[in-house]
Coordinates of C-alpha atoms and ligand atoms in Angstrom, one line a residue:
X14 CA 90.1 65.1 102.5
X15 CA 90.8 67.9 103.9
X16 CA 88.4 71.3 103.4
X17 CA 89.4 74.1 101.0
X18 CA 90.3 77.4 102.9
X19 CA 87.9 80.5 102.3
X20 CA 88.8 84.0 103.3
X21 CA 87.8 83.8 106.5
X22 CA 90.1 81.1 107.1
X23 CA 93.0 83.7 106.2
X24 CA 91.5 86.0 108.6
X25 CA 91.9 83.8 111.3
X26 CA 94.9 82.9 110.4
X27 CA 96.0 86.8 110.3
X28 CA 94.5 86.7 114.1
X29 CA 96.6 83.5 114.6
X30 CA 99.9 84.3 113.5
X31 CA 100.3 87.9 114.9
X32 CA 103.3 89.2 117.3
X33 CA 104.8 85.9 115.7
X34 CA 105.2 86.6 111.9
X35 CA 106.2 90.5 110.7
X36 CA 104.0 92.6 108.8
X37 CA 105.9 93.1 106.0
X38 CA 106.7 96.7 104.2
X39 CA 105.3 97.6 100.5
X40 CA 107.9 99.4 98.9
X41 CA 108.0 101.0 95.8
X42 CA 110.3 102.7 93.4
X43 CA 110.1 105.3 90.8
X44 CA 112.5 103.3 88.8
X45 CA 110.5 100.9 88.3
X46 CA 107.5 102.2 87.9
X47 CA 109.3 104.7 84.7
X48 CA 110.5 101.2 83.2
X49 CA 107.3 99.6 83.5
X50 CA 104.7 102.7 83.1
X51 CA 102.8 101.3 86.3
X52 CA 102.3 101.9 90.0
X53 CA 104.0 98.6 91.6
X54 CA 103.3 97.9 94.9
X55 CA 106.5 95.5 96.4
X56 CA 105.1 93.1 98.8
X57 CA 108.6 92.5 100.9
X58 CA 108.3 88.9 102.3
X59 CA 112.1 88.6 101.5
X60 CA 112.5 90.7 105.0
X61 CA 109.8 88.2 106.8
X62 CA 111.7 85.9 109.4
X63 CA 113.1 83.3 108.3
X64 CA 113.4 85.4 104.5
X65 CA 110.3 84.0 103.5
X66 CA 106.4 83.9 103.5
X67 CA 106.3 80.5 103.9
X68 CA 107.0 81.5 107.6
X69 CA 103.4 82.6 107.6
X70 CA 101.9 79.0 106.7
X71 CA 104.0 77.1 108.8
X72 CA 103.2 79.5 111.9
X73 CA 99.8 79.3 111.2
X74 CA 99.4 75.5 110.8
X75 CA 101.4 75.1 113.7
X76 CA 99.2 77.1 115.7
X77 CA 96.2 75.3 114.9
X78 CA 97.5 71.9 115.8
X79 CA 96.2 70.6 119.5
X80 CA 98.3 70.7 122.2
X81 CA 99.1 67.1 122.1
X82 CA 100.6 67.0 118.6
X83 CA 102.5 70.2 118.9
X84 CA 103.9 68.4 122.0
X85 CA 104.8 65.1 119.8
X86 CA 106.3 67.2 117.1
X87 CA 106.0 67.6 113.0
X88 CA 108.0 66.7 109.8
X89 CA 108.3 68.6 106.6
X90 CA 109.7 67.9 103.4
X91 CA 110.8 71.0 101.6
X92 CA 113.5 72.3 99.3
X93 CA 114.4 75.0 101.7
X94 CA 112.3 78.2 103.2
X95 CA 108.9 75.7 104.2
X96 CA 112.1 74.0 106.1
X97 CA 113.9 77.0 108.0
X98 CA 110.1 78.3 108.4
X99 CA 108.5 74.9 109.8
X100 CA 112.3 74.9 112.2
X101 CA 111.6 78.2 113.4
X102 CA 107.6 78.1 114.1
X103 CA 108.5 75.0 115.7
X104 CA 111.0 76.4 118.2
X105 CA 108.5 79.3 119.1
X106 CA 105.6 76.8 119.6
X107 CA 107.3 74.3 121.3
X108 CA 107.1 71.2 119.2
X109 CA 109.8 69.1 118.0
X110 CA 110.5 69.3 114.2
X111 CA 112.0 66.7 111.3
X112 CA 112.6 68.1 108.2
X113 CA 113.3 66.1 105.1
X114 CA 115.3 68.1 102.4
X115 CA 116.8 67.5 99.0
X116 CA 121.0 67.0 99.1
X117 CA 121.2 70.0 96.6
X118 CA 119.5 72.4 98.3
X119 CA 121.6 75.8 99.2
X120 CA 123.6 75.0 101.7
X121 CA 122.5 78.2 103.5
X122 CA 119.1 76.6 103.5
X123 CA 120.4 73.6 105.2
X124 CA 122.5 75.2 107.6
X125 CA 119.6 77.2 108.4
X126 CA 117.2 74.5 109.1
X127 CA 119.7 72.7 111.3
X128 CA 120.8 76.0 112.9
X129 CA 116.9 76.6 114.2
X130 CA 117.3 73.2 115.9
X131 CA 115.6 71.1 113.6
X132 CA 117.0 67.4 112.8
X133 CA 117.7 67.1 108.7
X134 CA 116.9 63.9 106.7
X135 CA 118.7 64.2 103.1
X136 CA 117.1 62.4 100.3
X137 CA 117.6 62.9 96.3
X138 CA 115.8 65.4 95.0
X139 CA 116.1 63.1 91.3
X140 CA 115.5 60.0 92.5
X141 CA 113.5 59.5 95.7
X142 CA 110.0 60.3 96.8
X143 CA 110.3 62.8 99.4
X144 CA 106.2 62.7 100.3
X145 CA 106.6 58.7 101.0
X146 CA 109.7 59.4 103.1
X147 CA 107.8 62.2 104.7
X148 CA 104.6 60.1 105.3
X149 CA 107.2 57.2 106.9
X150 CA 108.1 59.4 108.8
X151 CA 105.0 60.9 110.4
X152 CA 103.7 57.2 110.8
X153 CA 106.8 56.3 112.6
X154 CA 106.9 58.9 115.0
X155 CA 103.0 60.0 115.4
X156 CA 104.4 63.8 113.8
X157 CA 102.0 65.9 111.8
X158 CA 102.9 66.0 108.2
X159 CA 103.0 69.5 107.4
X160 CA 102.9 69.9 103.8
X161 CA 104.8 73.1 102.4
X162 CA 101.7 74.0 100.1
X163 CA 98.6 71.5 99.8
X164 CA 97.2 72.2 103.1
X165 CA 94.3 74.6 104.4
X166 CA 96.2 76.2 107.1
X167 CA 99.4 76.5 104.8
X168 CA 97.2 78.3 102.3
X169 CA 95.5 80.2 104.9
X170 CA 98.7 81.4 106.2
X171 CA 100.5 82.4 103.1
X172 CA 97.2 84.7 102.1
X173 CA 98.0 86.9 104.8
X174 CA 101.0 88.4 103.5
X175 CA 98.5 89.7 100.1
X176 CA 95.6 90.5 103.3
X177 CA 98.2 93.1 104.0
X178 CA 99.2 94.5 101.4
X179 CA 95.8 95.1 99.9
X180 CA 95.0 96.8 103.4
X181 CA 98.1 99.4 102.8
X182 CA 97.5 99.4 99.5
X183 CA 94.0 99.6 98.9
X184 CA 91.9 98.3 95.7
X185 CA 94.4 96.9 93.0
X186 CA 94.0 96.2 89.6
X187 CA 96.3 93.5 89.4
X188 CA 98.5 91.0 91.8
X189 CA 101.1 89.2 90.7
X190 CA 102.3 86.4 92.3
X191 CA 105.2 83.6 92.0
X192 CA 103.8 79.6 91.7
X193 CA 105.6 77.1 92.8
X194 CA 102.8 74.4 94.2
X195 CA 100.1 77.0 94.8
X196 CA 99.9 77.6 98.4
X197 CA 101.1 81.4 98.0
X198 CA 98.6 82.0 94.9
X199 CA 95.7 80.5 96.1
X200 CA 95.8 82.0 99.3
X201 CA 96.2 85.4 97.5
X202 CA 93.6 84.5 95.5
X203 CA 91.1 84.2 98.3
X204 CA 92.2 88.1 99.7
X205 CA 92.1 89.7 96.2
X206 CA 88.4 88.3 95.9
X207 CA 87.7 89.5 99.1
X208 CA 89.2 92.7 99.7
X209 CA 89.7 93.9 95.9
X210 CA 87.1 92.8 93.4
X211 CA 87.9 93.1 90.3
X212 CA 91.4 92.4 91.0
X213 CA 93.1 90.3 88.0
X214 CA 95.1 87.9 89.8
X215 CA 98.5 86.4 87.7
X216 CA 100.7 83.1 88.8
X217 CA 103.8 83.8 87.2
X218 CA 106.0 80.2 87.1
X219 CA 109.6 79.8 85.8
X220 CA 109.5 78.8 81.8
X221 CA 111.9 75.5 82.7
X222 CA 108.7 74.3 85.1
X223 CA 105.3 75.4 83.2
X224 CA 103.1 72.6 85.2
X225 CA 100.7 75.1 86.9
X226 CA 100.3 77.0 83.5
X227 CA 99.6 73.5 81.3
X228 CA 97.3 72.9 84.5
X229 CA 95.7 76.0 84.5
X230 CA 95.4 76.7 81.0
X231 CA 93.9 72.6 80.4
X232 CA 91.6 72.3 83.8
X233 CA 93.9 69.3 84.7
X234 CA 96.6 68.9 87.3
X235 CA 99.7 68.5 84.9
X236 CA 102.8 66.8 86.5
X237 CA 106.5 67.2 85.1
X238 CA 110.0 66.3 86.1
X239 CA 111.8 68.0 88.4
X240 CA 112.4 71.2 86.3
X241 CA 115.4 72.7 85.8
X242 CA 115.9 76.6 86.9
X243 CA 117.3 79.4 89.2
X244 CA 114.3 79.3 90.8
X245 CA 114.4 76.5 93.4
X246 CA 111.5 77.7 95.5
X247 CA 109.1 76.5 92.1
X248 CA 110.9 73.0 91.3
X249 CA 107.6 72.2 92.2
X250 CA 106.4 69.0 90.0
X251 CA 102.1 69.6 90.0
X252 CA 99.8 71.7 91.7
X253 CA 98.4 70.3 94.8
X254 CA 94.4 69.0 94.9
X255 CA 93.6 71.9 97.1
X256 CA 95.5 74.7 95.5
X257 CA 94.6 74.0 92.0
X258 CA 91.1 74.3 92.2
X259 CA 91.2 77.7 94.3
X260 CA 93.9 78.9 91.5
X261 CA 91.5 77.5 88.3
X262 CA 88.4 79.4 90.0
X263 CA 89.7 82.9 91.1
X264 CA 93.3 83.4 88.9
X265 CA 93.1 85.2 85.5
X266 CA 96.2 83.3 83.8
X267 CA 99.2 81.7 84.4
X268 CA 102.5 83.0 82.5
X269 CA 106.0 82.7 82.6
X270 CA 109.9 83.9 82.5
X271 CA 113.4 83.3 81.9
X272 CA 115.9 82.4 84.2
X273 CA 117.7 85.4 82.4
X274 CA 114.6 87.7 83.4
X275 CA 114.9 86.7 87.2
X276 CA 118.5 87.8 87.1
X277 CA 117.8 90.9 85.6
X278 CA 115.1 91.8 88.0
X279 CA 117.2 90.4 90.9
X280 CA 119.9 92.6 90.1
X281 CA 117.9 95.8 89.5
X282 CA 116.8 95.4 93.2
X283 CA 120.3 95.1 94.6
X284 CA 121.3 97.9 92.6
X285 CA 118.0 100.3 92.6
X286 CA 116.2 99.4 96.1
X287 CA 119.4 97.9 97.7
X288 CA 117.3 94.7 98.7
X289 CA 118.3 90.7 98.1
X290 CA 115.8 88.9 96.3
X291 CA 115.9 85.4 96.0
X292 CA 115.4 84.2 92.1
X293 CA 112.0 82.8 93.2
X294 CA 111.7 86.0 94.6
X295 CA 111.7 87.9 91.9
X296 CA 109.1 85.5 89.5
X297 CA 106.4 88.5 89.8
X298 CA 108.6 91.3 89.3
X299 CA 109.9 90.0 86.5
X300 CA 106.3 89.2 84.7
X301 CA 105.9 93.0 84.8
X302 CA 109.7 93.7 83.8
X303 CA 109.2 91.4 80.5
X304 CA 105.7 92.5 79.7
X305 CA 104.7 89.1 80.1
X306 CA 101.9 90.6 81.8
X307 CA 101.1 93.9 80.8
X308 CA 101.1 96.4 83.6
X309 CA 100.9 100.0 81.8
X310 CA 98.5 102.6 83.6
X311 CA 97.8 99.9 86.3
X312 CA 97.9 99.6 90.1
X313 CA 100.5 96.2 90.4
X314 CA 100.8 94.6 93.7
X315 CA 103.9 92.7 93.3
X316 CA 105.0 89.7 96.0
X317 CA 108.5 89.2 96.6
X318 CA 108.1 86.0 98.0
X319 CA 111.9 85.5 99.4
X320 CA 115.4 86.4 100.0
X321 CA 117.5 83.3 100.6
X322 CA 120.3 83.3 98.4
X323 CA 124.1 82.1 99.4
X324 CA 125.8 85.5 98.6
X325 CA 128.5 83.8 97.0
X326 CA 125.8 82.5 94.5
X327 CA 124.3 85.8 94.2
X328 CA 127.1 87.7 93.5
X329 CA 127.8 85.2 90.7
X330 CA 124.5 85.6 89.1
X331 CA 124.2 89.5 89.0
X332 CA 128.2 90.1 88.8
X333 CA 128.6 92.1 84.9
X334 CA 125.8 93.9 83.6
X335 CA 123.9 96.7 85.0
X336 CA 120.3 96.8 85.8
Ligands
PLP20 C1 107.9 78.2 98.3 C2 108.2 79.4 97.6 C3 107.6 79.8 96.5 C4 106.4 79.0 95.9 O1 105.3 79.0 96.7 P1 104.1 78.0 96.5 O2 103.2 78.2 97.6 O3 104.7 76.6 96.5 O4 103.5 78.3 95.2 C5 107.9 81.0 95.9 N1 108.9 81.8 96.4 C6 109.6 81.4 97.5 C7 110.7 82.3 97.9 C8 109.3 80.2 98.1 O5 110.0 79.8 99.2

């Protein structure tokens, strides 16, 4: 079993990942803030490489691998940004990468992946077990099996991107953040302990996929089918054993939205801060869009966690209406 990662852990992982992964801007917009009656802080990981902070975890547990097994290489299994990110860390780092994806996922994903040299296994995102295909996998081959959330360096790495913005921000009263399997939230977590006490920190999950709030809410890890909802980034089925525990200890609640509420909020950022946000993307904006946390008079940090969304597809979703 591996150990749960601490703050410092995202320190070093801050240290490790540097000149690799960008620092992010925090944007903001009057707009928003007159709808909501907040400050909100946008955490912009949708302009990260890759479009994604899931480039920061994979960089990071990349980086702390030996020699030896970067050499022999790693496998993933991911519906799409842990993939592109794992592809592209691997290309910088030198080590070869397998990456096992659902059929479905967007095809921009896919081409993505394959496009940052990485060699795609398909499997059926209804049907098959993609951790026992991934585990084959690593056994055959002698890869590391990077997970895209349950693992202390994954963790680690994705707590940088909220290390950040609390340093340009300063103190905030609340952070809201997207949850998927928890790698993003937890790691968050740890920072808004650390660098902003007092900090309520929010998981905000799609309402087709509630696992993390029934988790949360009961003090047991919950699993569900494969949920059904815009937000392909949290198909996520359970939280993972070292996620959940961080998240139970250090989160203040778990809520939800609509898939109608994510297209609302990821139009008003095309149309209001000219930026594409992925529907997982826009899980924490749209918890303080819907009330479904209640912002008014606060200071909001708010992480976009992505922007990969076919255009075609995005266009379809936030064509009629106006933000
Ligand atoms: C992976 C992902 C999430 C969910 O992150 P977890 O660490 O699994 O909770 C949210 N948004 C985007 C864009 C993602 O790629």
């Amino acid at each position: 079993m591996l150990n749960a990662p601490d703050y410092a852990a995202v320190v070093r992982a801050a240290e490790r990942i540097a000149g690799m992964a960008h620092r992010t801007p925090v944007m903001t917009s009057r707009t928003a803030d007159a709808r909501t009656g907040a400050s909100l802080f946008f955490k912009c990981e949708n302009f990260q490489r890759v479009g994604a902070f899931k480039f920061r975890g994979a960089t990071n547990a990349l980086a702390a691998l030996d020699d030896a097994q970067r050499r022999r290489g790693v496998v993933a299994f991911s519906s799409g940004n842990h993939a592109q990110a794992i592809a592209l860390a691997g290309r910088l780092q030198g080590a070869p990468v397998t990456i096992v994806m659902p059929r479905d996922a967007p095809s921009a994903k896919v081409a993505a992946t394959r496009g940052y040299g990485a060699e795609v296994v398909l499997y059926d995102r209804y049907a098959d077990d993609r951790e026992a295909i991934g585990r084959a996998l690593a056994e055959a081959g002698g890869l590391a099996l990077i997970p895209p959330f349950d693992h202390p360096d994954v963790i680690a790495g994705q707590g940088t991107a909220a290390k950040e913005l609390i340093e340009d921000t300063g103190p905030l009263d609340l952070l809201l953040v997207c949850l998927g399997g928890g790698g993003l939230l937890a790691g968050s977590a740890l920072c808004a302990e650390a660098l902003s006490p007092g900090c309520a920190v929010y998981g905000v999950e799609p309402e087709a996929g509630n696992d993390g709030q029934r988790s949360f809410r009961s003090g047991e890890i919950v699993s569900i089918a494969v949920p059904r909802t815009l937000a392909d980034g949290a198909q996520t089925q359970a939280l993972g054993r070292l996620t959940f525990p961080i998240i139970r200890r250090l989160v203040t609640d778990v809520v939800t939205v609509s898939d109608a509420a994510l297209v609302d909020a990821m139009r008003f950022f095309a149309e209001r801060m000219r930026m594409v946000v992925e529907p997982t993307g826009c899980l924490a904006a749209a918890a303080a869009f819907t009330g479904a946390v209640d912002v008014r008079g606060k200071r909001v940090g708010v992480v976009l966690s992505g922007g990969n969304v076919d255009l075609a597809r995005f266009a379809e979703l936030i064509g009629g209406g106006t933000a």
